[in-house]
Tab-separated table of C-alpha atoms in Angstrom:
chain	number	residue	atom	x	y	z
A	1	MET	CA	-5.294	15.116	13.747
A	2	GLU	CA	-3.912	13.872	10.402
A	3	ARG	CA	-1.326	11.768	12.151
A	4	GLY	CA	-4.113	10.136	14.151
A	5	LEU	CA	-5.816	8.979	11.091
A	6	PHE	CA	-2.945	6.523	10.421
A	7	ASP	CA	-2.073	5.733	13.984
A	8	LEU	CA	-2.389	2.031	15.007
A	9	THR	CA	-0.994	2.354	18.546
A	10	GLY	CA	-2.482	-0.415	20.667
A	11	LYS	CA	-3.830	-2.366	17.663
A	12	VAL	CA	-3.013	-5.949	16.843
A	13	ALA	CA	-2.351	-6.974	13.265
A	14	ILE	CA	-1.673	-10.283	11.575
A	15	VAL	CA	0.297	-10.320	8.318
A	16	THR	CA	0.796	-13.598	6.461
A	17	GLY	CA	3.646	-14.216	4.111
A	18	ALA	CA	5.676	-11.604	6.054
A	19	SER	CA	9.166	-13.287	5.690
A	20	SER	CA	10.036	-11.356	2.457
A	21	GLY	CA	8.819	-9.061	-0.270
A	22	LEU	CA	5.705	-7.118	0.067
A	23	GLY	CA	4.636	-8.926	3.227
A	24	GLU	CA	7.845	-7.917	5.047
A	25	GLY	CA	7.228	-4.291	4.011
A	26	PHE	CA	3.733	-4.454	5.313
A	27	ALA	CA	4.937	-5.808	8.708
A	28	ARG	CA	7.503	-3.002	8.937
A	29	THR	CA	4.861	-0.401	8.055
A	30	LEU	CA	2.366	-1.541	10.576
A	31	VAL	CA	4.949	-1.828	13.389
A	32	GLY	CA	6.094	1.670	12.522
A	33	ALA	CA	2.544	2.947	12.865
A	34	GLY	CA	2.357	1.570	16.336
A	35	ALA	CA	0.707	-1.881	15.933
A	36	THR	CA	1.753	-5.129	17.427
A	37	VAL	CA	2.282	-7.382	14.460
A	38	VAL	CA	1.808	-11.119	14.476
A	39	ALA	CA	3.878	-12.151	11.422
A	40	GLY	CA	3.119	-15.495	10.064
A	41	ALA	CA	5.269	-17.427	7.459
A	42	ARG	CA	6.770	-20.768	6.893
A	43	ARG	CA	10.374	-19.390	7.097
A	44	LEU	CA	10.368	-18.701	10.812
A	45	ASP	CA	14.030	-17.897	10.851
A	46	ARG	CA	13.591	-14.868	8.682
A	47	LEU	CA	10.725	-13.562	10.932
A	48	GLU	CA	12.880	-13.974	13.903
A	49	VAL	CA	15.671	-11.803	12.341
A	50	LEU	CA	13.058	-9.238	11.319
A	51	ALA	CA	11.680	-9.204	14.955
A	52	LYS	CA	15.059	-8.497	16.482
A	53	GLU	CA	15.675	-5.673	13.954
A	54	LEU	CA	12.406	-4.006	14.535
A	55	ASP	CA	12.378	-4.369	18.259
A	56	GLY	CA	15.861	-2.865	18.307
A	57	THR	CA	15.161	0.129	16.059
A	58	THR	CA	11.524	1.153	16.970
A	59	PRO	CA	11.275	1.052	20.762
A	60	GLY	CA	7.842	1.880	22.001
A	61	GLU	CA	6.253	1.992	18.530
A	62	GLY	CA	5.106	-1.605	18.491
A	63	ARG	CA	6.661	-5.004	18.066
A	64	LEU	CA	6.696	-7.907	15.841
A	65	VAL	CA	5.792	-11.443	17.035
A	66	PRO	CA	7.072	-14.182	14.668
A	67	VAL	CA	5.013	-17.323	14.183
A	68	GLY	CA	5.919	-20.185	12.075
A	69	CYS	CA	2.827	-20.817	9.925
A	70	ASP	CA	1.563	-22.628	6.794
A	71	VAL	CA	-1.762	-20.846	6.135
A	72	THR	CA	-3.025	-23.879	4.299
A	73	SER	CA	-3.059	-25.799	7.589
A	74	ALA	CA	-6.112	-25.393	9.673
A	75	ALA	CA	-4.104	-26.030	12.815
A	76	ASP	CA	-1.523	-23.368	11.858
A	77	ARG	CA	-4.243	-20.828	11.202
A	78	ALA	CA	-5.792	-21.530	14.575
A	79	HIS	CA	-2.523	-21.137	16.266
A	80	LEU	CA	-1.889	-17.885	14.441
A	81	VAL	CA	-5.261	-16.527	15.619
A	82	ASP	CA	-4.612	-17.721	19.246
A	83	VAL	CA	-1.282	-15.930	19.341
A	84	ALA	CA	-2.872	-12.668	18.036
A	85	THR	CA	-5.786	-12.679	20.309
A	86	ALA	CA	-3.679	-13.363	23.265
A	87	VAL	CA	-2.121	-9.962	23.008
A	88	THR	CA	-5.243	-7.815	23.696
A	89	GLY	CA	-8.094	-10.300	23.192
A	90	ARG	CA	-8.796	-9.204	19.661
A	91	VAL	CA	-7.424	-8.725	16.150
A	92	ASP	CA	-7.753	-5.344	14.592
A	93	VAL	CA	-6.202	-5.817	11.139
A	94	LEU	CA	-5.551	-8.840	9.049
A	95	VAL	CA	-3.373	-8.754	5.891
A	96	ASN	CA	-3.694	-11.794	3.738
A	97	ASN	CA	-0.574	-11.705	1.778
A	98	ALA	CA	0.787	-15.184	1.652
A	99	GLY	CA	0.822	-16.678	-1.904
A	100	MET	CA	2.939	-18.324	-4.573
A	101	PRO	CA	3.317	-17.933	-8.388
A	102	GLY	CA	1.871	-20.470	-10.872
A	103	VAL	CA	2.895	-22.005	-14.081
A	104	PRO	CA	2.867	-19.404	-16.953
A	105	ASP	CA	1.774	-21.914	-19.710
A	106	ALA	CA	-1.879	-22.888	-19.037
A	107	GLU	CA	-1.385	-26.224	-20.906
A	108	GLN	CA	1.358	-27.180	-18.365
A	109	GLU	CA	-0.912	-26.661	-15.331
A	110	THR	CA	-1.727	-29.885	-13.577
A	111	VAL	CA	-4.894	-30.649	-11.584
A	112	ALA	CA	-2.956	-30.895	-8.406
A	113	GLY	CA	-0.855	-27.751	-8.972
A	114	PHE	CA	-3.889	-25.661	-9.875
A	115	ALA	CA	-5.775	-26.902	-6.785
A	116	ALA	CA	-2.698	-26.294	-4.497
A	117	LEU	CA	-2.255	-22.752	-5.734
A	118	LEU	CA	-5.852	-21.746	-5.167
A	119	ASP	CA	-5.665	-23.430	-1.716
A	120	LEU	CA	-2.846	-21.116	-0.765
A	121	ASN	CA	-3.584	-17.917	-2.648
A	122	LEU	CA	-7.357	-17.814	-2.149
A	123	ALA	CA	-8.949	-20.451	0.080
A	124	ALA	CA	-6.473	-20.149	2.989
A	125	GLY	CA	-6.949	-16.398	3.248
A	126	PHE	CA	-10.721	-16.829	3.260
A	127	HIS	CA	-10.573	-19.414	6.049
A	128	LEU	CA	-8.238	-17.233	8.151
A	129	ALA	CA	-10.587	-14.189	7.621
A	130	ALA	CA	-13.603	-16.190	8.608
A	131	ALA	CA	-11.871	-17.532	11.744
A	132	ILE	CA	-10.933	-13.927	12.829
A	133	ALA	CA	-14.406	-12.629	11.912
A	134	ARG	CA	-15.887	-15.060	14.434
A	135	THR	CA	-13.875	-13.430	17.228
A	136	VAL	CA	-15.295	-9.927	16.530
A	137	ARG	CA	-17.849	-8.744	19.145
A	138	ASP	CA	-20.988	-6.838	18.331
A	139	ASP	CA	-19.254	-3.656	19.241
A	140	GLY	CA	-15.993	-4.458	17.575
A	141	SER	CA	-14.245	-3.677	14.318
A	142	LEU	CA	-11.759	-5.307	12.013
A	143	SER	CA	-10.047	-4.321	8.802
A	144	ILE	CA	-9.228	-7.135	6.406
A	145	VAL	CA	-6.833	-6.377	3.512
A	146	ASN	CA	-6.391	-9.082	0.822
A	147	VAL	CA	-3.453	-8.844	-1.512
A	148	SER	CA	-4.441	-9.323	-5.149
A	149	SER	CA	-2.536	-8.461	-8.337
A	150	VAL	CA	-2.957	-6.659	-11.702
A	151	ILE	CA	-2.903	-10.188	-13.065
A	152	GLY	CA	-6.352	-10.568	-11.427
A	153	LEU	CA	-7.669	-7.603	-13.408
A	154	VAL	CA	-6.117	-7.902	-16.799
A	155	SER	CA	-4.132	-10.486	-18.840
A	156	THR	CA	-0.429	-10.107	-18.602
A	157	ALA	CA	0.459	-12.982	-20.928
A	158	PRO	CA	2.997	-14.375	-21.294
A	159	ILE	CA	3.660	-13.717	-17.634
A	160	GLY	CA	1.282	-14.867	-14.964
A	161	GLY	CA	-0.555	-18.080	-15.481
A	162	ALA	CA	-4.108	-19.343	-15.358
A	163	SER	CA	-4.206	-20.596	-11.763
A	164	TYR	CA	-2.521	-17.460	-10.490
A	165	ALA	CA	-4.857	-15.210	-12.484
A	166	ALA	CA	-7.837	-17.079	-11.235
A	167	SER	CA	-6.693	-16.791	-7.547
A	168	LYS	CA	-5.931	-13.125	-7.837
A	169	ALA	CA	-9.249	-12.354	-9.599
A	170	GLY	CA	-10.981	-14.467	-6.978
A	171	ILE	CA	-9.506	-12.376	-4.112
A	172	ILE	CA	-11.166	-9.237	-5.516
A	173	GLY	CA	-14.575	-10.897	-5.789
A	174	LEU	CA	-14.125	-12.468	-2.401
A	175	SER	CA	-13.263	-9.177	-0.882
A	176	ARG	CA	-16.503	-7.547	-2.191
A	177	GLU	CA	-18.618	-10.487	-0.988
A	178	LEU	CA	-17.164	-10.482	2.501
A	179	ALA	CA	-17.499	-6.713	2.754
A	180	GLY	CA	-21.189	-7.110	2.005
A	181	GLN	CA	-21.709	-9.973	4.403
A	182	TRP	CA	-19.821	-8.471	7.350
A	183	GLY	CA	-20.082	-4.695	6.959
A	184	ARG	CA	-22.840	-4.284	9.464
A	185	ARG	CA	-20.789	-5.974	12.060
A	186	GLY	CA	-18.013	-3.337	11.778
A	187	ILE	CA	-15.788	-5.505	9.458
A	188	ARG	CA	-14.245	-3.743	6.557
A	189	VAL	CA	-12.801	-5.875	3.679
A	190	ASN	CA	-10.687	-4.483	0.829
A	191	ALA	CA	-8.098	-5.671	-1.623
A	192	ILE	CA	-4.866	-4.178	-2.726
A	193	VAL	CA	-3.871	-4.719	-6.377
A	194	PRO	CA	-0.125	-4.280	-6.757
A	195	GLY	CA	1.543	-3.968	-10.119
A	196	TRP	CA	5.073	-5.034	-10.954
A	197	PHE	CA	7.455	-5.009	-7.987
A	198	ASP	CA	10.868	-6.542	-7.681
A	199	THR	CA	10.176	-9.344	-5.093
A	200	GLU	CA	10.807	-13.051	-4.833
A	201	MET	CA	7.456	-13.547	-6.586
A	202	THR	CA	8.807	-11.735	-9.680
A	203	ASP	CA	12.290	-13.299	-9.531
A	204	GLY	CA	14.215	-12.492	-12.758
A	205	LEU	CA	11.656	-9.986	-14.182
A	206	PHE	CA	13.766	-6.955	-13.544
A	207	THR	CA	17.211	-8.486	-14.048
A	208	ASN	CA	16.154	-9.534	-17.626
A	209	GLU	CA	16.328	-6.396	-19.980
A	210	LYS	CA	13.673	-7.762	-22.271
A	211	SER	CA	11.084	-8.280	-19.457
A	212	ALA	CA	12.190	-5.098	-17.625
A	213	GLY	CA	11.695	-3.154	-20.834
A	214	TRP	CA	8.304	-4.616	-21.269
A	215	VAL	CA	7.353	-3.360	-17.779
A	216	ARG	CA	8.738	0.149	-18.505
A	217	ARG	CA	7.003	0.398	-21.918
A	218	ASN	CA	3.559	-0.606	-20.591
A	219	THR	CA	3.574	1.275	-17.358
A	220	MET	CA	2.383	4.920	-17.421
A	221	LEU	CA	5.180	5.946	-14.888
A	222	GLY	CA	7.741	4.138	-17.122
A	223	ARG	CA	9.086	1.880	-14.306
A	224	GLY	CA	8.350	-0.902	-11.999
A	225	GLY	CA	7.306	-0.299	-8.367
A	226	GLU	CA	9.978	0.445	-5.779
A	227	THR	CA	10.286	-0.777	-2.249
A	228	GLY	CA	7.730	0.792	0.002
A	229	GLU	CA	5.474	2.141	-2.715
A	230	VAL	CA	2.575	-0.133	-1.824
A	231	ASP	CA	2.970	0.299	1.926
A	232	GLY	CA	1.060	3.624	1.971
A	233	ALA	CA	-1.913	1.925	0.451
A	234	LEU	CA	-1.715	-0.852	3.061
A	235	LEU	CA	-1.532	1.718	6.004
A	236	PHE	CA	-4.561	3.570	4.585
A	237	LEU	CA	-6.756	0.515	4.401
A	238	ALA	CA	-5.531	-0.786	7.728
A	239	SER	CA	-6.018	2.491	9.659
A	240	PRO	CA	-8.833	4.762	10.711
A	241	ALA	CA	-8.018	6.869	7.590
A	242	SER	CA	-10.263	4.507	5.522
A	243	SER	CA	-13.057	4.003	8.091
A	244	TYR	CA	-15.680	4.517	5.373
A	245	VAL	CA	-14.004	2.310	2.699
A	246	THR	CA	-15.004	-1.274	2.157
A	247	GLY	CA	-15.442	-3.636	-0.701
A	248	GLN	CA	-12.895	-1.863	-2.818
A	249	ALA	CA	-9.868	-2.841	-4.910
A	250	LEU	CA	-7.064	-0.281	-4.498
A	251	VAL	CA	-4.803	-0.552	-7.508
A	252	VAL	CA	-1.024	0.368	-7.021
A	253	ASP	CA	0.456	-0.209	-10.415
A	254	GLY	CA	1.994	3.010	-11.808
A	255	GLY	CA	-0.804	3.197	-14.263
A	256	TRP	CA	-0.352	-0.336	-15.775
A	257	THR	CA	-4.167	-1.133	-15.794
A	258	ALA	CA	-5.163	2.355	-16.862
A	259	ARG	CA	-3.740	2.042	-20.349
């Protein structure tokens, strides 16, 4: 019974930004739980390598379908949805993970740069979620998981940046609003709020002793997050285990924001 709570056999999931970092881990986790994962990213070559690896090591447990995709493109988003719905006629899980870092110094932000970051980190995920929501039947269901950051909850100056903080705070507010609008249709919307993990997005943070020490000193567990430590939260929100959870921001930060 407990295993069934986290079983995604026969489900179809979309994961954006799946070519590296947390997104790659999310794709691996959902495939391991039995889902067919339509993985979208601009770096198609990396997705194809991941697909070969997963299809070779997890026979019968699910598979990964790589799709080259720039989520800021309406045409690419439509293609991603078409590929996913072609599998079983529906999408069961959407993980909005695609994003990029911003300029740390607010005075160095440009009008164009600020707008481009919000377009990728916030607006594109909304438009993709709305497109998939339109495919949900009256008796259907959908779990949307939007990936935010502790930078959307608290200031982490001098690391972070104004546009990035705005986008990640916006994701939390957007998740609550969509949960309210779509809940009675069987659509759950939640956000994951990761702390400091060693990914491409935080390149150099953990290799520099000064910044690594800053993370250790200010995190209750005394370290940054390790590979896979946010994947359990994703699986919880994506699966039947969280069937009565919506409109929430699940923080996975080793106690950073609880100081």
